[in-house]
CSV table of C-alpha atoms and ligand atoms in Angstrom, one decimal:
chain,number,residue,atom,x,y,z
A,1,UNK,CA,93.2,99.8,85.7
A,2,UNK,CA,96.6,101.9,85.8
A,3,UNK,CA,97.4,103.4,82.4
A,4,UNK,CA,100.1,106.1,81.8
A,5,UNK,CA,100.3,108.7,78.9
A,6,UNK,CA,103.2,110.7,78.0
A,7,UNK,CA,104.5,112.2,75.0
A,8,UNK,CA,107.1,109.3,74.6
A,9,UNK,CA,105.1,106.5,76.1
A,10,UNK,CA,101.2,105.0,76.2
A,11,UNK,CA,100.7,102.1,78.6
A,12,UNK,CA,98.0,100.1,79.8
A,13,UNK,CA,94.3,100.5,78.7
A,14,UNK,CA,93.5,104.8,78.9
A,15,UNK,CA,90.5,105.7,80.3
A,16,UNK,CA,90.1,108.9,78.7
A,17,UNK,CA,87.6,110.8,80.7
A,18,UNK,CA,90.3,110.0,83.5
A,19,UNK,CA,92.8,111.4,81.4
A,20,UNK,CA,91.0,114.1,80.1
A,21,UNK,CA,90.4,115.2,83.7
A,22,UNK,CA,94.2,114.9,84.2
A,23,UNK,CA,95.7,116.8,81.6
A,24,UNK,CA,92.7,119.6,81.7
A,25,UNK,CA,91.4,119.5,78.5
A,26,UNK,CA,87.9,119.9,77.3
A,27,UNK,CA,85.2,117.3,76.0
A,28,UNK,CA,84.2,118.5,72.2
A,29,UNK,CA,80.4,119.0,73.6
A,30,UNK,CA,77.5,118.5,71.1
A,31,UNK,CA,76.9,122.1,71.3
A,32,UNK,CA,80.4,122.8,69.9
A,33,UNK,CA,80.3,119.8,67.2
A,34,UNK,CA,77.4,122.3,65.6
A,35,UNK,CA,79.2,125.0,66.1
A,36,UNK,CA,81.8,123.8,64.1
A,37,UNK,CA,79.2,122.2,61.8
A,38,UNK,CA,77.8,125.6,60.9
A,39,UNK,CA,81.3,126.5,59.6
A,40,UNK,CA,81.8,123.4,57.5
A,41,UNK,CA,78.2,122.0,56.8
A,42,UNK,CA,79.3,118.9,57.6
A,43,UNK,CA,80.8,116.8,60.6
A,44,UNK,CA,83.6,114.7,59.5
A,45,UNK,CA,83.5,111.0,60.9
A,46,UNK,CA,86.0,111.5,63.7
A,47,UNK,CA,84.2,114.1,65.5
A,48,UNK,CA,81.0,112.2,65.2
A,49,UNK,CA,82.5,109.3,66.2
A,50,UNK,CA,84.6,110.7,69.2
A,51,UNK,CA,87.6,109.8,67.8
A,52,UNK,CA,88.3,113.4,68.5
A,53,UNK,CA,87.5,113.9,72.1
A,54,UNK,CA,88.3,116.8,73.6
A,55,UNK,CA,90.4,120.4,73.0
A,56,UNK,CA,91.4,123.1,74.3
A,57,UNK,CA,90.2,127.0,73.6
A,58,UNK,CA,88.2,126.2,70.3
A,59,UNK,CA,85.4,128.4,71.3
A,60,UNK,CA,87.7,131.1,71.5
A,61,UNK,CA,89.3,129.7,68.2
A,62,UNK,CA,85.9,129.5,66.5
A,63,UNK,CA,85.3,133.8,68.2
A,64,UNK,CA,88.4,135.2,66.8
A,65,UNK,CA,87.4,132.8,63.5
A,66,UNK,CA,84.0,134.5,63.1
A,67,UNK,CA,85.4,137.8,63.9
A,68,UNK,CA,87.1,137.4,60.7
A,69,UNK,CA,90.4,136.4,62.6
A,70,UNK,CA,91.4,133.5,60.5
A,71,UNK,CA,93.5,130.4,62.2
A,72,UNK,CA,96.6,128.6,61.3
A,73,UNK,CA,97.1,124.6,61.3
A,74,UNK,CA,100.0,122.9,63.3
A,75,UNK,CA,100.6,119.6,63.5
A,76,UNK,CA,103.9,117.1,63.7
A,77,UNK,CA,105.6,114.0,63.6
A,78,UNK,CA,109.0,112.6,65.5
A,79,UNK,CA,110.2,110.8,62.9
A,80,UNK,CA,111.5,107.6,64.1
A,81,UNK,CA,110.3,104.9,61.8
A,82,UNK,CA,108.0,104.3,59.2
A,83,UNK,CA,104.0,106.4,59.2
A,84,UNK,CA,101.6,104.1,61.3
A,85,UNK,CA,97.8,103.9,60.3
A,86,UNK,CA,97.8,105.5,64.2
A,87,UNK,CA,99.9,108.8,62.6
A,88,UNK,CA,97.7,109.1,59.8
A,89,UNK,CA,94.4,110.1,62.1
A,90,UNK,CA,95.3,113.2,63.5
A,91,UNK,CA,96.9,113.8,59.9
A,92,UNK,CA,93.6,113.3,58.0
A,93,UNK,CA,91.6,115.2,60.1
A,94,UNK,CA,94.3,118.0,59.8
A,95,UNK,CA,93.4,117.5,55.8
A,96,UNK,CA,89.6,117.6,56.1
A,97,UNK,CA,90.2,120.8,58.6
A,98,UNK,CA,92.7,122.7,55.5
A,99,UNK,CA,89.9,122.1,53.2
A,100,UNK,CA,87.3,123.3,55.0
A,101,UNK,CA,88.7,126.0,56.5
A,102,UNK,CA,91.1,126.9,53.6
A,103,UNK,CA,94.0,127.3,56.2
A,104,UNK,CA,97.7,127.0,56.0
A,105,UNK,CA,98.9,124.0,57.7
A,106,UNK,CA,102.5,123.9,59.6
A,107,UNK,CA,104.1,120.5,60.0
A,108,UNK,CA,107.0,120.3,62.2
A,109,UNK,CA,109.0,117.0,62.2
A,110,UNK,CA,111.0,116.8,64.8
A,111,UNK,CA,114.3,114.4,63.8
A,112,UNK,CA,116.0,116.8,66.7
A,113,UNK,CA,113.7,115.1,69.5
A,114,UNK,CA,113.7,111.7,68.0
A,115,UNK,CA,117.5,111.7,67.8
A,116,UNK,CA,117.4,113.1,71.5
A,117,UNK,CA,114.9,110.5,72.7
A,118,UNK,CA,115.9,107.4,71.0
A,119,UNK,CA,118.9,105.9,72.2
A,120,UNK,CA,119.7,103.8,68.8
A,121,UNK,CA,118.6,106.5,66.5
A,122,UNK,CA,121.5,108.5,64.7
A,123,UNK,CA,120.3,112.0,63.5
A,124,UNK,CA,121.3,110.7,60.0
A,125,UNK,CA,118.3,108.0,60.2
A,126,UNK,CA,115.8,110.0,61.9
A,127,UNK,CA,116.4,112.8,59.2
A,128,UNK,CA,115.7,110.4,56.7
A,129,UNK,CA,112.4,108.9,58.0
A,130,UNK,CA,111.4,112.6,58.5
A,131,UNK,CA,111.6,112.7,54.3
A,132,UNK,CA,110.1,109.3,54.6
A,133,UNK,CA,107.3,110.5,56.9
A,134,UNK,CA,107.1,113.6,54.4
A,135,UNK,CA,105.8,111.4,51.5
A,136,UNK,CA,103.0,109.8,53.6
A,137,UNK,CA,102.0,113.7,54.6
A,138,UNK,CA,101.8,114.9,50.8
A,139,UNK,CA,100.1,111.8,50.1
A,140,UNK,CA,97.1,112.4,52.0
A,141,UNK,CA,96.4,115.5,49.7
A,142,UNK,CA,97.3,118.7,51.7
A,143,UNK,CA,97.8,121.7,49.2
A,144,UNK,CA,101.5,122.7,48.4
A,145,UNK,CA,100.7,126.7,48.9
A,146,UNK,CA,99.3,126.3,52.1
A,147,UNK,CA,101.4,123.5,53.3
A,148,UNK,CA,105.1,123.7,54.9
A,149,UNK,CA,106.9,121.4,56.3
A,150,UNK,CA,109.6,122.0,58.8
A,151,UNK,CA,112.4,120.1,59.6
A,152,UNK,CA,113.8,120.6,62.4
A,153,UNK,CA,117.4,119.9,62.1
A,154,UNK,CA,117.7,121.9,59.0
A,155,UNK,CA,115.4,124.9,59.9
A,156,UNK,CA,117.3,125.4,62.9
A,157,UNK,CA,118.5,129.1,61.8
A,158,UNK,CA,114.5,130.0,62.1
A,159,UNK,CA,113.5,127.9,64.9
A,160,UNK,CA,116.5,128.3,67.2
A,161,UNK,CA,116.1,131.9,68.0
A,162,UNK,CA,112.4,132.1,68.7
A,163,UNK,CA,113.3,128.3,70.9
A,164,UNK,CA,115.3,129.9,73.4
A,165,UNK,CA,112.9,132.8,73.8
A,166,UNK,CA,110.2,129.8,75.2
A,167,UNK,CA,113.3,128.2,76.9
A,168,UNK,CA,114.5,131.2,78.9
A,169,UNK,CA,110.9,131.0,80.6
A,170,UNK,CA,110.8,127.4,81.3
A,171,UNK,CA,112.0,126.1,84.1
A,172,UNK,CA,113.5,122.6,85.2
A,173,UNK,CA,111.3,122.1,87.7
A,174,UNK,CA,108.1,122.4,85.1
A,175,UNK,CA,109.7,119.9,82.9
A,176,UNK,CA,110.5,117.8,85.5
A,177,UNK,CA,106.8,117.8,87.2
A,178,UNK,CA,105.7,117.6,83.6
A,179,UNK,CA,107.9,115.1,81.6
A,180,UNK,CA,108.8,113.3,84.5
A,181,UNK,CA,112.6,114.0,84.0
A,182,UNK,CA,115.2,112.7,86.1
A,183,UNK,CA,118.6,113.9,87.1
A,184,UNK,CA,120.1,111.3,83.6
A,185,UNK,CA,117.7,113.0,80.8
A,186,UNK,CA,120.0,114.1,78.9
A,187,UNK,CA,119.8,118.1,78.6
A,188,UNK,CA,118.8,118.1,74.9
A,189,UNK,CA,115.5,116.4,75.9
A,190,UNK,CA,114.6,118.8,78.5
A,191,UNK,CA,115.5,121.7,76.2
A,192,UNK,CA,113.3,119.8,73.5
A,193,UNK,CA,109.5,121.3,74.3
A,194,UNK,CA,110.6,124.6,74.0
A,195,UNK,CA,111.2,123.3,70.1
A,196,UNK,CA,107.8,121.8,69.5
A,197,UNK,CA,106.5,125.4,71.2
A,198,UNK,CA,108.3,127.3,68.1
A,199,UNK,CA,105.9,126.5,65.5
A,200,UNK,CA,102.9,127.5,67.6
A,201,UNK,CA,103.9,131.0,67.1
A,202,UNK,CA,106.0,131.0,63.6
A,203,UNK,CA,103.2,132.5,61.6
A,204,UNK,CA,102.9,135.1,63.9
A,205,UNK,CA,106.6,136.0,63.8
A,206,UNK,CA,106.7,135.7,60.2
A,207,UNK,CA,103.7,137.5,59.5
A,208,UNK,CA,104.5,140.1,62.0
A,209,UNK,CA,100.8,139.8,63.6
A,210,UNK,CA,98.9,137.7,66.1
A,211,UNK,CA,97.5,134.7,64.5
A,212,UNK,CA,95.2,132.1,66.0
A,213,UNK,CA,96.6,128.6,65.9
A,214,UNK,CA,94.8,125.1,66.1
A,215,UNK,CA,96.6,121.6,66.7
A,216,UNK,CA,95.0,118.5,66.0
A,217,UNK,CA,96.9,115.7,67.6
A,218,UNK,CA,96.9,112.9,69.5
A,219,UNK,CA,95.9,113.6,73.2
A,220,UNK,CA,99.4,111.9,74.2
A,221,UNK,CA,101.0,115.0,73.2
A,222,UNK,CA,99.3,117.4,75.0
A,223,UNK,CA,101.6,117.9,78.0
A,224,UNK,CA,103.9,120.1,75.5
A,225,UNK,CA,100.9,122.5,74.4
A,226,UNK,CA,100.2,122.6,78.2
A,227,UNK,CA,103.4,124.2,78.8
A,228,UNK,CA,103.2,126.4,75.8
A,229,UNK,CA,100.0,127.8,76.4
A,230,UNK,CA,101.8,129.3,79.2
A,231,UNK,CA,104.4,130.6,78.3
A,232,UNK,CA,103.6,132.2,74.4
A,233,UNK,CA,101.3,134.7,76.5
A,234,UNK,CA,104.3,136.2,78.1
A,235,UNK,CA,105.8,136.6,74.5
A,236,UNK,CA,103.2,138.1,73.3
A,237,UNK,CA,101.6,135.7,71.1
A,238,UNK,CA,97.7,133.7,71.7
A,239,UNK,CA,97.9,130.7,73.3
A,240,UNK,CA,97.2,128.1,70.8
A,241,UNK,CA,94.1,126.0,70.9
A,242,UNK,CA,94.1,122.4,70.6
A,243,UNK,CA,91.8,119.2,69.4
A,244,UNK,CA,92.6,115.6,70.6
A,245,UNK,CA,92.2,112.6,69.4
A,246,UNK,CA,92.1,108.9,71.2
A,247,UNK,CA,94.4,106.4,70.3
A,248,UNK,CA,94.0,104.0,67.0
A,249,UNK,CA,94.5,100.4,68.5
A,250,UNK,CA,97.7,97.7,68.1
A,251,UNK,CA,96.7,94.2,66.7
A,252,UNK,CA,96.9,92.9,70.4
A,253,UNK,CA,94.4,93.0,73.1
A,254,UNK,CA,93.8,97.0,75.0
A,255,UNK,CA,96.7,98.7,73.7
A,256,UNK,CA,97.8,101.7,71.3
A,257,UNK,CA,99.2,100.9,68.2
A,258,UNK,CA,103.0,101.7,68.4
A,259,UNK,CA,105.9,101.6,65.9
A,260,UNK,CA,108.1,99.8,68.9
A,261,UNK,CA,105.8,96.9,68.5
A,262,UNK,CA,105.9,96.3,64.8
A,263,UNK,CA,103.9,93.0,64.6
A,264,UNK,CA,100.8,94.3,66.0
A,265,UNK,CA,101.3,97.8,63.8
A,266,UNK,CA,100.4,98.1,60.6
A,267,UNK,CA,103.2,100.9,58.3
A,268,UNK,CA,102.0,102.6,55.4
A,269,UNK,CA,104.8,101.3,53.7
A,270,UNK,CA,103.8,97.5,54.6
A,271,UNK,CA,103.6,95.1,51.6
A,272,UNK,CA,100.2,93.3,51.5
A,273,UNK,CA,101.4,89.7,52.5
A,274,UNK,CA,102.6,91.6,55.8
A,275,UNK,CA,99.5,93.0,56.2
A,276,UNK,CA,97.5,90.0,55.9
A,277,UNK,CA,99.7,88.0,58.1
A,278,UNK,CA,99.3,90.8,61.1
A,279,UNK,CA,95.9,91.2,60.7
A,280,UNK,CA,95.4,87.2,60.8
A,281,UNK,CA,97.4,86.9,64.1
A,282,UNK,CA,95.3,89.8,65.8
A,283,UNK,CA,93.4,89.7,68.4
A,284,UNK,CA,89.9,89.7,68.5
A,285,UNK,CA,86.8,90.0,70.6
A,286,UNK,CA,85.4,86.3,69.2
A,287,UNK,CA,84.7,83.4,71.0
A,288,UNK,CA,86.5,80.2,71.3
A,289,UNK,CA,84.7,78.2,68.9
A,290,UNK,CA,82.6,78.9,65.6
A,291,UNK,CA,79.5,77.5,67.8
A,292,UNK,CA,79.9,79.5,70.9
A,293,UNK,CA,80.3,82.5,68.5
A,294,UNK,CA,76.9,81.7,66.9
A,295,UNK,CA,75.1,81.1,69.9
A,296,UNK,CA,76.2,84.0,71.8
A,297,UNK,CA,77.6,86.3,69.6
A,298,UNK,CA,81.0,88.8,69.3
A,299,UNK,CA,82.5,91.4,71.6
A,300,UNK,CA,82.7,94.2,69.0
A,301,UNK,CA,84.0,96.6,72.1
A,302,UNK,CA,87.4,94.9,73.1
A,303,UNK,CA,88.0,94.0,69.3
A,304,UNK,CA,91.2,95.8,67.4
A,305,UNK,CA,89.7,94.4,64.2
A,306,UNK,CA,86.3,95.7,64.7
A,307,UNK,CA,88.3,98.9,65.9
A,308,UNK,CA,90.0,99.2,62.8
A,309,UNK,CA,86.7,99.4,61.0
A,310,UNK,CA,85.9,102.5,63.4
A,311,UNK,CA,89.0,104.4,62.8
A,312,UNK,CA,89.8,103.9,59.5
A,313,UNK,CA,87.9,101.3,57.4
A,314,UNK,CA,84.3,102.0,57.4
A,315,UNK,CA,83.7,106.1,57.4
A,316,UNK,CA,79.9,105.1,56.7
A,317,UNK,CA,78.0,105.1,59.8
A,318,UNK,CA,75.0,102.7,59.2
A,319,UNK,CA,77.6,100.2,57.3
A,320,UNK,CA,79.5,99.7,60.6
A,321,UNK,CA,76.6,99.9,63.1
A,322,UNK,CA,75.1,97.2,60.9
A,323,UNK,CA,78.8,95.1,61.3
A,324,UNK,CA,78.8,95.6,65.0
A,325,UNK,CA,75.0,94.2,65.5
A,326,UNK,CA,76.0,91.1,63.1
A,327,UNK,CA,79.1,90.4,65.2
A,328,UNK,CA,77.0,91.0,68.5
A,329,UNK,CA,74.3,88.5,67.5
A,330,UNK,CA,76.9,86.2,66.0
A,331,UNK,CA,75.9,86.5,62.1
A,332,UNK,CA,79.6,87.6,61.5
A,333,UNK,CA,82.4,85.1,62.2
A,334,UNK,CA,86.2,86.6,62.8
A,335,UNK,CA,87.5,85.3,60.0
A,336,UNK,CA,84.7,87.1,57.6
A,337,UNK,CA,85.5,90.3,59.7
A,338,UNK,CA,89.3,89.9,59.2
A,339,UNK,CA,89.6,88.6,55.7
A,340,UNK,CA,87.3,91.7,54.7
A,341,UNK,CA,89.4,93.7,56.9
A,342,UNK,CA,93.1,92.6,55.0
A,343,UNK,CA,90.8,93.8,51.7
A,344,UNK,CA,90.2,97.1,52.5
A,345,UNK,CA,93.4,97.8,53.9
A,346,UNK,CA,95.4,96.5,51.0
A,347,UNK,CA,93.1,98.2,48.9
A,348,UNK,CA,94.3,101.7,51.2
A,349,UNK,CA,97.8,100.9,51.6
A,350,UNK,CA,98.2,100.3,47.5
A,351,UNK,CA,96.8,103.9,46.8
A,352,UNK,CA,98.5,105.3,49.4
A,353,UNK,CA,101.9,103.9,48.3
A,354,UNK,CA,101.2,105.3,44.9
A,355,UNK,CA,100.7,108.6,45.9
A,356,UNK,CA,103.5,108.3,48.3
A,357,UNK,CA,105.9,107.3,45.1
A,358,UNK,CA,104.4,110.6,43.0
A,359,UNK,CA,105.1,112.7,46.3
A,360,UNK,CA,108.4,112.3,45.8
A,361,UNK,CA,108.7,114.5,42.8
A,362,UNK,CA,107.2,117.2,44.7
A,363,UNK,CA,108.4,117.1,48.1
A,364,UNK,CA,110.5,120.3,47.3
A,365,UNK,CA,107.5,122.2,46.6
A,366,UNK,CA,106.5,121.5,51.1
A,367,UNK,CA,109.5,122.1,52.6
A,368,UNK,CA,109.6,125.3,54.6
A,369,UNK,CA,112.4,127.7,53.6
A,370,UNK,CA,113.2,131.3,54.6
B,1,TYM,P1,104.5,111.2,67.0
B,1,TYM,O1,105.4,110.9,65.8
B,1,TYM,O2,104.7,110.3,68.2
B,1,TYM,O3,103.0,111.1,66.5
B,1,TYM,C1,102.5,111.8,65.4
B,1,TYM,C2,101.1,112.1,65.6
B,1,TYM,O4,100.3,110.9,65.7
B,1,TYM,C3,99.6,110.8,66.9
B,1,TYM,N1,99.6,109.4,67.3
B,1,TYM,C4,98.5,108.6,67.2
B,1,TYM,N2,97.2,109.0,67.0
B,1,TYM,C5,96.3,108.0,67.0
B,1,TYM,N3,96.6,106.7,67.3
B,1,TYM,C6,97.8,106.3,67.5
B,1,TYM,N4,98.1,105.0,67.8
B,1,TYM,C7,98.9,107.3,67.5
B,1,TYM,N5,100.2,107.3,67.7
B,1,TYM,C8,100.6,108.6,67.6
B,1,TYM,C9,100.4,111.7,67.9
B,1,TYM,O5,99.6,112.1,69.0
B,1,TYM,C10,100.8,112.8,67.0
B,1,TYM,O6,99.8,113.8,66.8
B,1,TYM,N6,106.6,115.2,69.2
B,1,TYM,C11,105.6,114.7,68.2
B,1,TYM,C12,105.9,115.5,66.9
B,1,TYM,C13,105.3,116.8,66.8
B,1,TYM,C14,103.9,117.1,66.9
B,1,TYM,C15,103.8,118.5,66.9
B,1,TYM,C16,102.7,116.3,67.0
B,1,TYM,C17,105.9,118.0,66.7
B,1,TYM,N7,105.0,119.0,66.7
B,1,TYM,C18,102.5,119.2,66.9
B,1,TYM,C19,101.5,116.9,67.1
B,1,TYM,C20,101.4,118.3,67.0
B,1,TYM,C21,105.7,113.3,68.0
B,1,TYM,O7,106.7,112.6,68.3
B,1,TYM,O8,104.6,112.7,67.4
């Protein structure tokens, strides 16, 4: 089946070792799971899972690391709307990476691109959702000292400088191949990777020495670090090494969740009668009747609401292998699966939302300044 990943776009159902293949990233091997394990005694649920898939240059990350060369963090968000539960994997993992690894973690949000890319979008609005977006980032627990957020629109006397440095060695014709650009894109949006390249190498600017960088993200955005990778060598800096994960399902059948199809996504700032009423209208890998479902049992594999359980919901291993043999053999109806489902994620969201509401007394203490 045709499926298409971009930075800006996810269609159709990804088949990831395709992809993977594609974009000429790495799988995270067993081998390298212990490797990391050895450093943090523990494997978090993502990367046992495989909801972190593959990378690039971590066993050189995980060298320099043991060399005594410690890493920075760098992750992002275009702030367009309102956090997803999607936003919040590669964000979480980022979290359980800080802690373990005690590293300082630089989060760009990039109202510049969304403003760029987004027809509707005034910079006004997507400035405010990056403050939004901020609250749903403090939230999840990253430490103020080692945290800094960066705004793009208003660190533009830092960023801008060390952009046109990465600009000045990127060509049209690599954006073009890369992106996909036409002869319309407006010249902002080509310009705009040379941005999200800045704070690969801001530490090392700042700092005045070469330091290691990790990304985890979503494997849609690797096309940019692709780019990068090649150019920061010329500049002097590492290339910075990457970890990807896979996509956290919409409420409909085979695709990603996405803030352009609001029904089938579910926003941190959702109230919990919205929340019930999308995961009620989901989709689901059940049969057509109660009796068919008994007698031959669930498809756990094509089901968002099972899948929800995998990303987010059920972080104990034996609990959910025990939920997907009940729905296989038909012990556990959709509507048990779904009303338990609305539960847990109400029970999330209202935590969440409280420490999103505390955040805001200390979102001053995040923001990057210089
Ligand atoms: P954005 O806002 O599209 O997405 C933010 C992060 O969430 C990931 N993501 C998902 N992960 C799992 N399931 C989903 N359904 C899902 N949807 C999105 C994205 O891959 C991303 O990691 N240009 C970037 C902002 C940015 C950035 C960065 C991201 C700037 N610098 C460095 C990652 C790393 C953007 O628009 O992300």
């Amino acid at each position: 089946m045709a499926f298409r990943v971009t930075p800006w776009e996810v269609e159709g159902d990804v088949d990831y070792q395709k992809l993977m293949k594609e974009f000429g990233v790495k799988p995270l091997t067993k081998k390298l799971l212990q490797r990391i394990k050895a450093h943090t005694g523990e494997l978090h649920y993502m990367l046992r899972r495989g909801i972190f898939i593959s990378h690039r240059d971590l066993n050189w990350l995980l060298d320099e690391y043991e060399k005594g060369n410690k890493f920075f963090l760098y992750t992002g968000r275009g702030p367009s709307g309102h956090t997803h539960l999607g936003h919040l994997i590669p964000w979480i993992f980022t979290k359980w990476l800080q802690d373990k690894f005690k590293a300082e973690l630089y989060f760009q949000m990039t109202d510049d691109e969304k403003f760029l890319f987004n027809q509707k979008l005034s910079l006004k609005q997507a400035n405010s959702f990056a403050y939004e977006n901020a609250l749903d980032v403090i939230a999840l627990g990253f430490k103020p000292g080692l945290t800094k957020i960066i705004i793009d629109s208003e660190c533009a006397g830092v960023l801008y400088p060390l952009a046109i440095k990465v600009a000045k060695r990127l060509t049209f014709s690599v954006v073009k191949a890369v992106f996909g650009f036409k002869n319309s894109t407006n010249v902002g949006s080509i310009f705009f990777t040379s941005v999200q390249a800045v704070p690969a190498f801001l530490p090392s600017v700042l700092k005045g020495k070469n330091i290691p960088c990790l990304i985890p993200h979503g494997i849609d955005q690797d096309p940019h670090f692709r780019v990068s990778r090649d150019i920061l060598p010329k500049l002097g800096y590492y290339k910075p090494a990457s970890i990807h994960n896979i996509f956290f399902p919409s409420l409909k059948q085979g695709n990603k969740m996405s803030a352009s199809l609001p029904d089938t996504a579910i926003f941190t700032t959702d109230t919990p009668e919205l929340v019930k009423r999308k995961i009620w209208n989901a989709f689901t890998g059940g049969r057509e009747s109660i009796e068919q479902q008994r007698r031959l049992g669930g498809n756990p594999e094509i089901c968002p609401v099972f899948k929800y359980y995998f990303f987010l919901f059920e972080r104990d291993d034996a609990k959910l292998e025990e939920r997907r043999q009940a729905c296989m053999q038909g012990k556990l109806l959709c509507g048990e699966c779904k009303q338990e489902l609305i539960k847990r994620v109400n029970a999330f969201l209202e935590e969440h939302q409280k420490k999103r509401k505390q955040a805001k007394g200390s979102i001053k203490k995040y923001l990057f300044k210089r």
